[in-house]
Coordinates of C-alpha atoms in Angstrom, one line a residue:
Chain A
M1 CA -1.5 -5.4 -4.6
S2 CA -3.1 -3.0 -2.1
T3 CA -4.3 0.0 -3.0
T4 CA -1.8 2.1 -2.5
L5 CA 1.0 -0.3 -4.1
Y6 CA -1.8 0.1 -7.1
Q7 CA -1.6 3.8 -6.4
L8 CA 2.0 4.2 -7.0
R9 CA 2.5 2.2 -9.8
G10 CA -0.5 4.1 -11.4
M11 CA 1.6 7.2 -10.1
I12 CA 4.8 6.2 -11.9
W13 CA 3.2 4.8 -14.6
Y14 CA 1.4 8.5 -15.6
E15 CA 4.2 10.3 -13.8
L16 CA 6.9 8.6 -16.1
K17 CA 4.8 9.5 -19.6
M18 CA 4.0 13.3 -18.7
H19 CA 7.9 14.0 -17.9
W20 CA 8.9 12.8 -21.6
R21 CA 5.7 14.9 -23.1
R22 CA 7.0 17.9 -20.5
R23 CA 9.9 19.7 -22.7
A24 CA 12.7 20.3 -20.0
L25 CA 13.6 16.0 -19.8
K26 CA 13.4 16.5 -23.3
V27 CA 15.6 19.2 -24.2
M28 CA 17.9 18.4 -20.9
M29 CA 18.4 13.9 -22.3
L30 CA 18.6 16.2 -25.7
A31 CA 21.9 18.1 -24.5
L32 CA 23.2 15.0 -22.7
F33 CA 23.6 13.6 -26.2
V34 CA 24.9 16.3 -27.8
L35 CA 27.4 17.3 -25.2
I36 CA 28.7 13.3 -24.8
V37 CA 29.1 13.7 -28.6
I38 CA 31.1 17.0 -29.0
T39 CA 32.9 16.3 -26.0
S40 CA 34.2 12.6 -27.5
L41 CA 34.4 14.6 -30.8
L42 CA 37.3 17.4 -29.6
Q43 CA 39.1 14.5 -27.2
H44 CA 39.5 12.0 -29.9
T45 CA 42.0 14.5 -32.1
E46 CA 45.0 12.8 -33.9
D47 CA 47.0 14.7 -31.0
F48 CA 45.0 13.0 -27.8
E49 CA 46.1 9.6 -29.7
K50 CA 49.4 10.7 -29.8
N51 CA 49.3 12.7 -26.5
V52 CA 47.2 10.6 -24.2
Y53 CA 46.0 7.3 -25.7
E54 CA 49.9 6.3 -26.8
P55 CA 51.8 7.6 -23.5
V56 CA 48.6 5.3 -21.4
K57 CA 48.8 2.3 -23.7
D58 CA 52.6 2.3 -23.8
E59 CA 52.7 3.0 -19.5
T60 CA 49.9 0.7 -18.4
G61 CA 49.8 -2.0 -20.7
L62 CA 46.0 -1.6 -22.1
S63 CA 44.7 -3.4 -24.8
D64 CA 43.3 -1.1 -27.4
A65 CA 39.6 -2.6 -25.8
E66 CA 40.9 -2.0 -22.4
L67 CA 41.7 1.7 -23.4
N68 CA 38.6 2.3 -25.5
T69 CA 36.9 1.4 -22.1
W70 CA 38.6 3.6 -20.3
F71 CA 38.1 7.0 -22.5
T72 CA 34.0 5.6 -23.1
I73 CA 33.5 5.8 -19.7
F74 CA 35.9 9.7 -19.5
S75 CA 34.4 10.9 -22.1
T76 CA 30.6 10.2 -21.1
W77 CA 30.7 10.4 -17.1
F78 CA 31.7 14.3 -16.9
V79 CA 29.1 15.9 -18.6
G80 CA 26.4 12.6 -17.3
A81 CA 27.5 13.6 -14.0
A82 CA 27.1 17.2 -14.4
T83 CA 24.0 16.8 -15.8
L84 CA 22.0 14.3 -13.8
G85 CA 24.1 15.2 -10.8
F86 CA 23.5 19.2 -11.1
I87 CA 21.0 20.0 -13.5
L88 CA 18.6 17.2 -12.8
P89 CA 17.3 18.5 -9.2
I90 CA 17.4 21.8 -10.2
G91 CA 15.1 20.8 -13.3
I92 CA 12.8 18.8 -11.3
A93 CA 12.1 20.4 -8.1
D94 CA 9.1 22.0 -9.2
T95 CA 7.8 18.5 -9.6
I96 CA 5.5 18.9 -6.9
P97 CA 5.2 22.7 -6.4
L98 CA 3.8 23.0 -10.4
D99 CA 1.0 20.9 -9.2
R100 CA 0.5 22.9 -6.4
Q101 CA 0.3 26.4 -8.8
S102 CA -1.6 24.9 -11.5
G103 CA -4.1 23.7 -8.7
V104 CA -3.9 19.4 -9.7
S105 CA -2.6 18.9 -6.1
E106 CA -6.4 20.1 -4.8
L107 CA -8.0 17.7 -6.9
F108 CA -5.2 15.0 -6.5
H109 CA -6.1 15.7 -2.4
S110 CA -9.4 14.8 -2.5
F111 CA -8.6 11.2 -3.6
P112 CA -7.6 8.4 -1.2
V113 CA -4.3 8.8 -1.2
T114 CA -2.5 10.1 1.5
R115 CA 0.0 12.9 1.5
G116 CA 3.0 10.5 2.0
T117 CA 2.1 7.9 -1.3
Y118 CA 1.7 11.9 -3.7
V119 CA 5.1 12.4 -3.3
L120 CA 7.0 9.3 -3.1
G121 CA 5.1 8.9 -5.9
K122 CA 6.0 12.0 -7.7
V123 CA 9.7 11.2 -6.7
M124 CA 9.3 7.6 -8.5
G125 CA 8.0 8.8 -11.5
V126 CA 10.7 11.2 -11.7
W127 CA 13.1 8.5 -11.3
A128 CA 11.2 6.0 -13.9
A129 CA 11.3 8.7 -16.1
V130 CA 14.9 9.2 -15.8
L131 CA 16.4 6.2 -15.8
W132 CA 14.4 5.2 -18.7
G133 CA 16.1 8.5 -20.5
N134 CA 19.0 7.5 -19.1
F135 CA 18.8 3.8 -20.6
V136 CA 17.8 5.0 -23.9
L137 CA 21.5 7.4 -24.2
M138 CA 23.2 4.5 -22.5
V139 CA 22.0 2.4 -25.7
I140 CA 22.7 4.6 -28.3
T141 CA 25.8 6.7 -27.5
G142 CA 26.9 2.6 -26.8
V143 CA 26.4 1.8 -30.4
L144 CA 28.0 5.3 -31.5
W145 CA 30.6 4.7 -29.5
W146 CA 31.2 0.9 -30.6
F147 CA 31.3 2.9 -34.7
F148 CA 33.3 5.6 -33.7
L149 CA 36.0 4.2 -31.8
G150 CA 36.1 0.3 -32.5
S151 CA 35.3 -2.6 -29.9
Y152 CA 35.1 -2.5 -26.2
Q153 CA 34.2 -3.4 -22.9
P154 CA 30.6 -3.2 -22.8
L155 CA 30.3 -4.4 -18.6
P156 CA 32.4 -1.6 -17.2
Y157 CA 30.4 1.5 -19.8
I158 CA 26.7 -0.6 -18.7
S159 CA 28.2 -0.5 -15.1
M160 CA 28.9 3.3 -15.1
W161 CA 25.5 4.1 -16.1
V162 CA 23.3 2.0 -13.7
L163 CA 25.4 1.9 -10.9
G164 CA 27.3 5.8 -11.7
L165 CA 24.8 7.9 -13.5
G166 CA 22.1 6.0 -12.6
A167 CA 22.7 6.6 -8.2
L168 CA 23.5 10.4 -9.1
T169 CA 19.9 10.0 -10.8
V170 CA 18.3 8.5 -7.5
L171 CA 20.2 10.3 -5.0
N172 CA 20.0 14.1 -6.5
G173 CA 17.1 13.6 -8.5
G174 CA 15.1 12.6 -5.1
L175 CA 16.5 15.6 -3.4
G176 CA 15.4 17.2 -6.1
V177 CA 11.5 16.9 -6.2
L178 CA 11.7 16.2 -1.9
L179 CA 14.0 19.6 -1.3
G180 CA 10.9 21.3 -4.0
A181 CA 8.2 19.7 -2.1
T182 CA 8.6 21.8 1.1
Q183 CA 7.6 25.1 -0.8
P184 CA 5.2 26.8 -1.8
N185 CA 5.9 27.7 -5.6
R186 CA 8.0 26.8 -8.6
L187 CA 10.8 29.4 -8.2
R188 CA 11.1 29.2 -4.2
A189 CA 12.1 25.1 -4.8
V190 CA 14.6 26.0 -7.7
L191 CA 16.3 28.5 -5.5
L192 CA 16.2 26.1 -2.6
T193 CA 17.5 23.4 -4.8
I194 CA 20.6 25.5 -6.6
G195 CA 21.2 26.4 -2.7
V196 CA 21.6 23.0 -1.3
M197 CA 23.3 22.0 -4.8
F198 CA 26.1 24.4 -4.9
I199 CA 26.2 27.1 -2.4
L200 CA 25.7 24.9 1.0
P201 CA 28.7 22.3 -0.4
N202 CA 31.0 25.3 -1.4
F203 CA 30.0 26.7 2.4
L204 CA 30.4 23.4 4.4
G205 CA 33.8 23.1 3.3
L206 CA 33.5 20.8 -0.6
D207 CA 33.4 21.3 -3.4
A208 CA 33.9 20.1 -7.1
N209 CA 37.7 20.8 -7.1
T210 CA 39.2 19.9 -3.6
N211 CA 39.7 16.3 -2.8
A212 CA 37.7 14.0 -0.7
T213 CA 38.8 13.9 3.2
N214 CA 36.6 11.1 3.6
S215 CA 34.3 13.7 5.9
L216 CA 30.7 12.0 6.7
W217 CA 29.8 15.4 4.8
D218 CA 31.8 14.1 1.8
F219 CA 29.7 11.2 2.1
M220 CA 26.5 13.3 1.8
S221 CA 27.3 16.0 0.2
P222 CA 24.9 16.4 -2.7
L223 CA 28.2 16.7 -4.8
R224 CA 28.5 13.0 -4.5
W225 CA 32.7 13.1 -4.6
P226 CA 33.6 10.0 -4.3
I227 CA 31.6 8.3 -7.2
F228 CA 32.8 11.3 -8.9
A229 CA 36.3 10.2 -7.9
Y230 CA 35.8 6.7 -9.0
Y231 CA 34.8 7.3 -11.8
T232 CA 37.5 9.4 -12.9
R233 CA 40.8 8.2 -11.4
V234 CA 41.9 5.0 -12.4
N235 CA 43.1 2.4 -10.4
Q236 CA 42.5 4.5 -7.2
S237 CA 42.6 2.2 -3.9
G238 CA 39.7 2.5 -2.0
A239 CA 37.6 4.5 -4.8
L240 CA 35.0 2.1 -5.0
A241 CA 35.0 1.4 -1.2
D242 CA 34.3 5.3 -1.4
A243 CA 31.5 5.3 -4.2
I244 CA 29.7 2.4 -2.5
V245 CA 29.7 4.0 1.0
T246 CA 28.3 7.5 -0.5
A247 CA 25.8 5.5 -2.6
V248 CA 25.0 3.7 0.8
V249 CA 25.2 7.4 3.4
G250 CA 23.0 9.2 0.0
I251 CA 19.8 6.8 0.6
G252 CA 20.2 6.7 3.9
E253 CA 19.8 10.7 3.2
L254 CA 17.0 10.4 1.2
I255 CA 15.2 8.2 3.5
M256 CA 16.0 10.7 6.2
I257 CA 14.8 13.7 4.6
G258 CA 11.9 11.3 3.3
I259 CA 10.2 11.0 7.1
V260 CA 10.9 14.7 7.9
M261 CA 9.0 15.4 5.0
W262 CA 6.1 12.5 6.2
C263 CA 6.3 13.9 9.6
W264 CA 5.4 17.1 8.0
L265 CA 3.2 16.5 5.9
R266 CA 0.9 14.0 8.5
W267 CA 0.9 16.9 11.3
K268 CA -0.2 19.4 8.1
E269 CA -3.0 16.4 7.1
Q270 CA -4.1 16.9 10.9
H271 CA -3.7 20.8 11.3
Chain B
M1 CA -25.5 11.4 5.1
I2 CA -23.5 15.0 6.0
K3 CA -23.1 16.3 9.8
I4 CA -22.0 19.1 10.5
E5 CA -21.9 20.0 14.1
H6 CA -21.1 23.6 15.1
L7 CA -18.8 24.2 12.8
T8 CA -16.1 27.5 13.0
K9 CA -12.9 28.1 10.6
V10 CA -10.7 31.4 11.7
Y11 CA -7.8 31.9 8.5
K12 CA -4.8 33.4 9.6
G13 CA -5.3 37.3 10.3
N14 CA -8.6 36.8 12.3
I15 CA -10.7 36.1 9.3
T16 CA -13.6 34.1 10.0
A17 CA -14.6 32.3 7.2
L18 CA -17.8 29.7 8.9
H19 CA -19.6 30.6 12.1
D20 CA -21.0 28.1 14.3
V21 CA -22.6 26.2 11.0
S22 CA -24.8 23.2 11.7
L23 CA -26.3 20.8 8.8
E24 CA -27.4 17.7 8.5
I25 CA -27.4 16.8 4.1
G26 CA -29.2 13.9 3.0
T27 CA -29.4 11.5 0.2
G28 CA -30.8 13.9 -3.3
M29 CA -29.3 17.9 -4.5
F30 CA -28.7 19.9 -2.2
G31 CA -28.1 23.7 -3.1
L32 CA -25.9 25.6 -1.8
V33 CA -26.2 30.0 -2.4
G34 CA -24.8 33.0 -1.0
P35 CA -22.7 35.6 -2.5
N36 CA -18.9 35.4 -2.9
G37 CA -17.0 35.2 0.3
A38 CA -20.1 34.4 1.9
G39 CA -17.9 30.9 3.3
K40 CA -19.2 28.1 0.7
T41 CA -15.7 26.7 -1.1
T42 CA -14.6 27.1 2.7
L43 CA -17.6 25.0 4.1
M44 CA -17.3 22.5 0.8
R45 CA -13.8 22.0 1.2
I46 CA -14.1 21.0 5.2
I47 CA -16.3 18.7 4.1
A48 CA -13.9 17.3 1.3
G49 CA -11.3 16.9 3.9
L50 CA -9.2 19.4 2.1
L51 CA -9.3 21.6 5.1
H52 CA -8.8 21.3 8.9
W53 CA -10.9 23.5 10.7
T54 CA -10.8 25.3 14.1
A55 CA -13.9 24.2 16.1
G56 CA -17.0 22.1 15.9
R57 CA -17.1 18.3 14.2
V58 CA -17.9 17.3 10.8
E59 CA -19.3 13.2 10.3
V60 CA -19.1 11.5 6.4
N61 CA -21.4 8.4 6.3
G62 CA -20.9 8.3 9.8
Y63 CA -17.0 8.6 9.4
D64 CA -15.5 11.1 11.6
I65 CA -13.5 13.3 9.7
H66 CA -11.0 15.0 12.1
T67 CA -9.2 11.7 12.3
L68 CA -6.4 10.8 9.3
K69 CA -8.1 7.3 8.7
G70 CA -12.3 8.6 9.2
K71 CA -10.6 11.0 6.2
Q72 CA -9.5 8.7 4.0
A73 CA -12.2 6.9 4.5
A74 CA -15.1 9.4 3.5
K75 CA -12.7 10.3 0.4
A76 CA -13.0 6.9 -0.9
L77 CA -16.8 8.4 -1.2
L78 CA -16.2 11.3 -2.5
G79 CA -16.5 12.9 -6.4
Y80 CA -15.3 16.5 -6.0
L81 CA -15.2 18.8 -8.7
P82 CA -13.0 22.4 -7.7
Q83 CA -14.0 25.8 -8.6
E84 CA -10.7 26.3 -9.9
L85 CA -10.1 23.1 -11.1
G86 CA -6.2 22.0 -12.1
L87 CA -5.8 19.1 -14.7
Y88 CA -2.6 17.5 -16.4
P89 CA -2.2 19.4 -19.4
H90 CA -0.3 16.7 -21.5
L91 CA -2.5 14.0 -20.3
T92 CA -5.2 13.2 -22.9
G93 CA -9.1 13.2 -21.6
A94 CA -9.8 8.9 -21.6
E95 CA -5.9 8.9 -19.7
F96 CA -6.6 11.6 -17.2
L97 CA -9.9 10.0 -16.2
D98 CA -7.8 6.4 -15.8
Y99 CA -5.4 7.8 -13.3
V100 CA -8.1 9.3 -11.3
A101 CA -10.0 5.6 -11.5
I102 CA -6.4 4.6 -10.3
L103 CA -6.5 6.9 -7.1
K104 CA -9.8 6.0 -6.7
G105 CA -8.9 2.8 -6.1
V106 CA -10.3 1.4 -8.9
T107 CA -8.5 -1.9 -8.9
H108 CA -9.5 -3.9 -11.9
R109 CA -8.3 -2.6 -15.1
Q110 CA -11.6 -4.0 -16.8
Q111 CA -13.6 -2.1 -14.7
R112 CA -11.4 1.2 -15.0
Q113 CA -12.1 1.2 -18.7
H114 CA -15.5 0.8 -18.0
Q115 CA -15.9 3.3 -15.6
V116 CA -14.0 5.8 -17.6
Q117 CA -16.0 4.9 -21.1
A118 CA -18.8 5.8 -18.9
V119 CA -18.6 9.0 -17.5
L120 CA -17.0 10.0 -21.0
E121 CA -20.7 9.5 -22.6
K122 CA -22.4 10.8 -19.5
V123 CA -20.1 14.0 -20.0
H124 CA -20.1 14.0 -24.5
L125 CA -16.5 14.0 -24.3
T126 CA -16.3 10.4 -26.2
E127 CA -15.1 12.0 -29.3
V128 CA -12.0 14.3 -28.3
A129 CA -11.2 11.5 -25.5
E130 CA -7.6 10.4 -27.5
R131 CA -6.9 14.6 -27.2
R132 CA -4.8 15.7 -25.2
L133 CA -5.8 17.9 -22.5
K134 CA -4.7 21.5 -23.5
T135 CA -6.2 21.6 -26.1
Y136 CA -9.7 21.2 -24.8
S137 CA -11.5 24.7 -25.2
G138 CA -12.6 25.5 -21.5
G139 CA -15.8 24.1 -21.3
M140 CA -14.6 21.0 -22.4
K141 CA -12.1 21.3 -19.0
R142 CA -15.0 22.0 -17.2
R143 CA -17.1 18.7 -18.4
I144 CA -13.6 16.7 -18.0
G145 CA -13.7 18.3 -14.3
I146 CA -17.1 16.4 -13.4
A147 CA -16.7 13.5 -15.0
Q148 CA -13.7 12.7 -13.0
A149 CA -16.0 13.3 -9.7
L150 CA -18.2 10.7 -11.1
I151 CA -15.0 8.0 -11.2
G152 CA -15.5 5.4 -8.6
N153 CA -19.3 5.7 -8.0
P154 CA -19.2 8.3 -5.6
Q155 CA -21.3 8.2 -2.6
L156 CA -20.8 12.1 -1.9
I157 CA -20.1 15.0 -5.2
I158 CA -19.4 17.7 -4.0
V159 CA -19.4 20.2 -6.9
D160 CA -18.5 24.1 -6.8
E161 CA -19.7 26.1 -9.9
P162 CA -19.8 23.0 -12.4
T163 CA -22.0 24.9 -14.7
A164 CA -19.9 27.8 -14.9
G165 CA -18.6 28.6 -18.8
L166 CA -21.1 25.6 -20.2
D167 CA -23.7 26.3 -22.7
P168 CA -27.0 26.4 -21.7
E169 CA -28.1 23.4 -23.6
E170 CA -25.3 21.4 -21.8
R171 CA -26.4 23.0 -18.5
V172 CA -29.0 21.7 -18.7
R173 CA -27.9 18.5 -19.5
L174 CA -25.8 18.3 -16.5
R175 CA -28.0 20.0 -14.1
N176 CA -30.3 16.6 -14.9
L177 CA -27.2 14.5 -14.9
F178 CA -26.5 15.3 -11.2
S179 CA -30.6 14.9 -10.5
E180 CA -30.0 11.3 -11.6
L181 CA -26.8 10.7 -9.8
A182 CA -28.4 12.2 -6.9
E183 CA -31.0 9.3 -6.2
N184 CA -28.7 7.1 -4.8
A185 CA -25.9 10.0 -3.5
T186 CA -26.0 13.4 -1.7
V187 CA -25.1 15.9 -4.3
I188 CA -23.7 19.5 -3.2
L189 CA -24.3 22.2 -5.7
S190 CA -22.9 25.6 -5.2
T191 CA -23.5 27.7 -7.9
H192 CA -24.1 31.5 -8.7
I193 CA -27.1 30.3 -11.5
I194 CA -29.8 30.1 -9.1
E195 CA -32.0 28.7 -11.8
D196 CA -29.9 25.7 -11.7
I197 CA -30.8 25.5 -7.7
S198 CA -34.1 26.1 -9.1
Q199 CA -34.3 22.8 -11.3
S200 CA -32.8 20.3 -9.3
C201 CA -32.3 20.8 -5.5
H202 CA -34.6 19.7 -3.2
D203 CA -33.4 21.7 -0.3
L204 CA -31.1 24.5 -0.2
A205 CA -28.8 26.4 2.2
I206 CA -28.4 30.1 1.9
M207 CA -24.8 31.7 3.2
Y208 CA -23.9 34.9 4.3
N209 CA -20.7 35.9 6.1
G210 CA -19.4 32.3 7.0
A211 CA -23.1 31.2 8.7
V212 CA -26.3 29.9 7.7
L213 CA -29.0 32.3 6.7
F214 CA -31.9 29.9 5.3
R215 CA -31.9 26.6 5.6
G216 CA -35.1 24.8 4.0
A217 CA -36.6 23.7 0.4
P218 CA -37.1 26.2 -2.7
T219 CA -40.3 26.4 -2.2
E220 CA -40.5 27.8 1.3
L221 CA -38.4 30.8 0.1
I222 CA -40.2 31.7 -2.4
Q223 CA -43.1 30.9 -0.4
K224 CA -41.8 33.6 2.2
T225 CA -41.4 36.2 -0.7
R226 CA -45.4 35.5 -2.1
G227 CA -46.7 39.0 -2.2
Q228 CA -43.8 41.2 -2.1
V229 CA -43.2 40.4 -5.9
W230 CA -44.6 43.2 -8.6
N231 CA -44.4 44.1 -11.9
I232 CA -44.5 48.2 -12.8
V233 CA -44.5 49.3 -16.6
T234 CA -43.9 52.8 -17.0
D235 CA -42.2 55.3 -18.7
G236 CA -41.4 57.4 -16.7
Q237 CA -38.5 57.2 -13.4
R238 CA -37.3 54.4 -12.4
P239 CA -39.4 53.2 -9.3
N240 CA -37.4 54.0 -6.2
H241 CA -39.0 53.2 -2.4
G242 CA -36.8 50.8 -0.6
L243 CA -37.9 48.8 -3.8
N244 CA -35.2 46.1 -5.5
V245 CA -35.2 46.4 -8.7
V246 CA -34.9 42.8 -9.8
S247 CA -34.8 42.8 -13.6
M248 CA -35.7 45.0 -16.4
L249 CA -37.2 45.1 -20.0
Q250 CA -37.5 47.6 -22.5
L251 CA -41.4 47.6 -23.7
A252 CA -42.9 50.1 -26.5
Q253 CA -45.4 51.1 -23.8
G254 CA -42.3 51.6 -21.7
T255 CA -39.7 49.8 -19.0
Q256 CA -41.2 46.7 -17.2
Y257 CA -39.5 46.9 -14.4
R258 CA -40.0 43.5 -11.7
V259 CA -39.8 45.0 -8.3
I260 CA -39.4 43.0 -4.7
G261 CA -40.7 45.4 -1.5
D262 CA -44.2 47.0 -1.2
A263 CA -45.3 48.8 -4.5
A264 CA -48.9 48.2 -3.6
A265 CA -48.8 52.4 -3.7
F266 CA -47.7 52.1 -7.8
P267 CA -51.0 52.9 -9.6
N268 CA -49.7 51.0 -11.9
A269 CA -48.1 47.8 -10.1
I270 CA -49.4 44.3 -11.0
P271 CA -48.7 42.0 -8.1
T272 CA -46.5 38.3 -10.1
E273 CA -45.8 34.8 -9.1
P274 CA -42.0 35.2 -7.1
S275 CA -38.9 32.9 -8.5
L276 CA -36.5 31.0 -6.1
E277 CA -34.3 34.5 -7.0
D278 CA -36.6 36.4 -6.0
G279 CA -36.5 35.0 -3.3
Y280 CA -32.6 35.0 -2.7
I281 CA -32.7 38.7 -3.3
H282 CA -35.0 39.5 -1.0
L283 CA -34.3 37.2 1.9
M284 CA -30.2 39.6 1.1
S285 CA -31.9 42.1 0.6
Q286 CA -33.4 41.8 4.3
T287 CA -30.5 41.0 6.0
R288 CA -28.1 44.0 4.6
D289 CA -30.9 46.2 5.9
R290 CA -30.5 44.8 9.5
G291 CA -27.5 44.5 9.5
V292 CA -27.4 40.8 10.3
V293 CA -24.5 38.5 10.8

């Protein structure tokens, strides 16, 4: 294994540890868990059974297990997407500025680690920490649903966590760290991320209440609307393809931002 | 071996931190002294590859650190302790050192563990190695900073105020540790504690306003002050007449002043053997009087 890969592996491991020992990620994951439970308790009432469950069952002919699957996904997706898609990037935007403010980056840059490796290690460390949290939540809530609702199809539920919420974690989490890395301090990093996550999408004409128009911006917007739509609308034709395109475009977007960052850091390293 | 030629660093706002500095530093302990703002930290950050410079050339063990490749190669030989050390408060001492070892390219796990244990013993932190860094005292944090600088058997060790905040016993022990390391490596020690320099460095540079005022052995600087240091005991007024008072000691028969300058005219002035601190103060006062640099 090359030294760079070894350094990256070490960074991922220790970043994961540190994120879980800090308060922010624990609070966010706990909040997500509580929100999922509260949402499901509030929704799964007798009224809901009578007014939503039964009519949908009659209309679609779905089995109990299929209906339960839809309910688990529906109940988890909204809070999961809101937390991991919007709160997460703001929460982790200060990852690199924090190092700068505490003086750790001075030490870090005296090691034979290139700035590109440093930023990549930080991004991957955040991914590892949050994806690990997602996995734990997926298992806990998955078991809870089983007791609470009865049997459901685990595969679509797992796929929602891995592909849907996983994609939001990777795309928006990565975006948060990369955007924050350009800023000298924590406050500016958070403000910039808020600007890009909330103000820019609205300014450019797409917010969570509008429908996607299949323009490039719909796929690039940090709202990741097509992914969101795929998990909130049943049997919408073309929704899966749009969600996949969004994920691919999002990864391309991250790579592009990463390359710009890398060039900028390399220039900074030489000047 | 570090070779610095005509190094100049100008910060934004046209602030000159270093002006035409040329130095060659070989194996052994090298002391860097000077008042605040003299340019010591800027010089060390440049050698550590953390800061770019405006003009001149810097080579570390033959690597031109102006190039990215040369900089990375030089960093692989480096152990650096910055003046303001930042640590990861949520890692334990042992974890932090293991992390540093990975980043320094110590890839073999057993070798890494061995090195971590060895440096922890050297800085007397073995017993608290499993405690999180946020629970460490200021002195412990300084020692873990020294420990991380020693990981990876560096050939160049740059330490900025390493003994600040340590108790006298620990200070002496670490000074001796640096001296031991300097047998096979270049150790650049920047400090305001002149005693640390006089007890451990065979070579030193004194900086002032971004330039090197003096370069040589501590004995040379002491030699330059010989005949200029006096003890005067008086129960009257503090001696003036252009004398620099280095210390005052209250005695039963009056106050004993240690002064630098021409005190031969004082009836009770006794010539005294100068120390390195006397040499430093004499040089600085001469420089200020002449308005040099």
